[in-house]
Amino acid sequence: METLNGYNTDKFEQGLQALGLSLENEQVEQFLLYYKMLSEWNERMNLTAITDFDEVLSKHFLDSLCLVQAIPNLKGQKVLDMGTGAGFPGIPLAIAFPGLDLVMVDSVNKKLDFVRAVVEKLGLSGAVAVHGRAEDLAHEKNYRKNFDLCVSRAVADLAILAEYCLPFVKNGGMFVAYKSAEVDAECERAEKAVTLMGGEPDQVLKYTLPGTDAGRSLVCIKKKRATPRVYPRKAGKPASDPLI
Ligand code: SAH
């Protein structure tokens, strides 16, 4: 593992502590390497609008790790990150929980080239990147109702996300959406879709991003019943004609 000097990670480590996470030095170095790769690749392709070191560590890395507030026992769970983009929240979770059984999905393969390069460079065993659309993969045998947990950050409105994500979750499992502070109206609008997909609202965890005053929510939805076979509808339909 190459070492990266000259970066001040104090604020990041305070944030980790606030989340109850204690990482080995090697894991902090994995985060720094991830930052370095993100900056380099971002010059060639559009991966993130956030490039400042402190902001990436806060708004991407810590933000992704905030999941532990809702799901403290990630270890041993089979996790799907729907619409991972440049690897959020998947990669930070895989770094913090070595060996995490994680599938990161995106419909844009170019972004997954980056995610795969990170997985390889950081040696994140257990993490894989899969190219496809939620609407298609959710009908494949190896994906449908195959995950304990599906997470998704900044991908779509909750009503649409429910149709993308809940089909992947086993009965008894959970779907968690990363959202901003103002989420109540969106949750209400999603009630119909959630119920149709066999889900049931669990908790909505509201908090501030560690080290900032930025409000965030984790919307947790429990999978209670199997999703009817007709869902998700064909590619594009959940977004163009949401179940509201
Ligand atoms: N989760 C990342 C990326 C958010 S951008 C983050 O928080 O930074 C949204 C991503 O979702 C994009 O990369 C887009 O390609 C992907 N996406 C949108 N709709 C999708 C779908 N139906 N199936 C798979 N990926 C999708």
mmCIF file of C-alpha atoms and ligand atoms in Angstrom, residues 47 60 64 81-89 105-108 111 132-135 152-156 164 236, ligand 1:
data_model
loop_
_atom_site.group_PDB
_atom_site.id
_atom_site.type_symbol
_atom_site.label_atom_id
_atom_site.label_comp_id
_atom_site.label_asym_id
_atom_site.label_seq_id
_atom_site.Cartn_x
_atom_site.Cartn_y
_atom_site.Cartn_z
ATOM 1 C CA LEU A 47 -17.501 11.567 -11.531
ATOM 2 C CA HIS A 60 -18.821 11.661 0.207
ATOM 3 C CA SER A 64 -21.666 7.238 2.992
ATOM 4 C CA ASP A 81 -25.658 -0.354 -3.796
ATOM 5 C CA MET A 82 -28.070 0.792 -6.502
ATOM 6 C CA GLY A 83 -26.782 3.616 -8.722
ATOM 7 C CA THR A 84 -23.332 3.698 -7.159
ATOM 8 C CA GLY A 85 -21.845 6.273 -9.575
ATOM 9 C CA ALA A 86 -18.267 6.812 -8.408
ATOM 10 C CA GLY A 87 -18.800 4.254 -5.632
ATOM 11 C CA PHE A 88 -21.035 5.968 -3.080
ATOM 12 C CA PRO A 89 -21.925 4.679 -0.592
ATOM 13 C CA VAL A 105 -24.733 -1.434 -9.716
ATOM 14 C CA ASP A 106 -24.834 1.380 -12.225
ATOM 15 C CA SER A 107 -26.270 1.795 -15.703
ATOM 16 C CA VAL A 108 -23.203 3.742 -16.860
ATOM 17 C CA LYS A 111 -18.289 4.976 -14.006
ATOM 18 C CA GLY A 132 -27.053 -2.812 -15.661
ATOM 19 C CA ARG A 133 -30.286 -1.044 -14.972
ATOM 20 C CA ALA A 134 -32.230 -1.709 -11.818
ATOM 21 C CA GLU A 135 -35.346 -2.483 -13.861
ATOM 22 C CA SER A 152 -29.054 3.997 -2.600
ATOM 23 C CA ARG A 153 -27.825 7.585 -2.491
ATOM 24 C CA ALA A 154 -28.841 10.463 -4.766
ATOM 25 C CA VAL A 155 -30.422 8.302 -7.464
ATOM 26 C CA ALA A 156 -34.142 9.121 -7.632
ATOM 27 C CA TYR A 164 -35.812 0.051 -8.294
ATOM 28 C CA GLY A 236 -37.556 3.858 -17.966
HETATM 29 N N1 SAH B 1 -24.793 7.023 -5.574
HETATM 30 C C1 SAH B 1 -23.823 7.934 -6.168
HETATM 31 C C2 SAH B 1 -24.222 8.390 -7.576
HETATM 32 C C3 SAH B 1 -25.469 9.229 -7.655
HETATM 33 S S1 SAH B 1 -25.793 9.774 -9.316
HETATM 34 C C4 SAH B 1 -23.593 9.112 -5.229
HETATM 35 O O1 SAH B 1 -24.285 9.231 -4.238
HETATM 36 O O2 SAH B 1 -22.701 9.928 -5.509
HETATM 37 C C5 SAH B 1 -27.026 8.574 -9.781
HETATM 38 C C6 SAH B 1 -26.441 7.328 -10.410
HETATM 39 O O3 SAH B 1 -27.495 6.381 -10.549
HETATM 40 C C7 SAH B 1 -25.861 7.569 -11.787
HETATM 41 O O4 SAH B 1 -24.541 7.082 -11.840
HETATM 42 C C8 SAH B 1 -26.791 6.817 -12.722
HETATM 43 O O5 SAH B 1 -26.105 6.244 -13.807
HETATM 44 C C9 SAH B 1 -27.384 5.738 -11.807
HETATM 45 N N2 SAH B 1 -28.723 5.291 -12.175
HETATM 46 C C10 SAH B 1 -29.806 6.071 -12.374
HETATM 47 N N3 SAH B 1 -30.888 5.320 -12.695
HETATM 48 C C11 SAH B 1 -30.459 4.027 -12.691
HETATM 49 C C12 SAH B 1 -31.107 2.773 -12.956
HETATM 50 N N4 SAH B 1 -32.402 2.730 -13.285
HETATM 51 N N5 SAH B 1 -30.391 1.637 -12.862
HETATM 52 C C13 SAH B 1 -29.069 1.702 -12.524
HETATM 53 N N6 SAH B 1 -28.413 2.849 -12.274
HETATM 54 C C14 SAH B 1 -29.090 4.005 -12.358
#
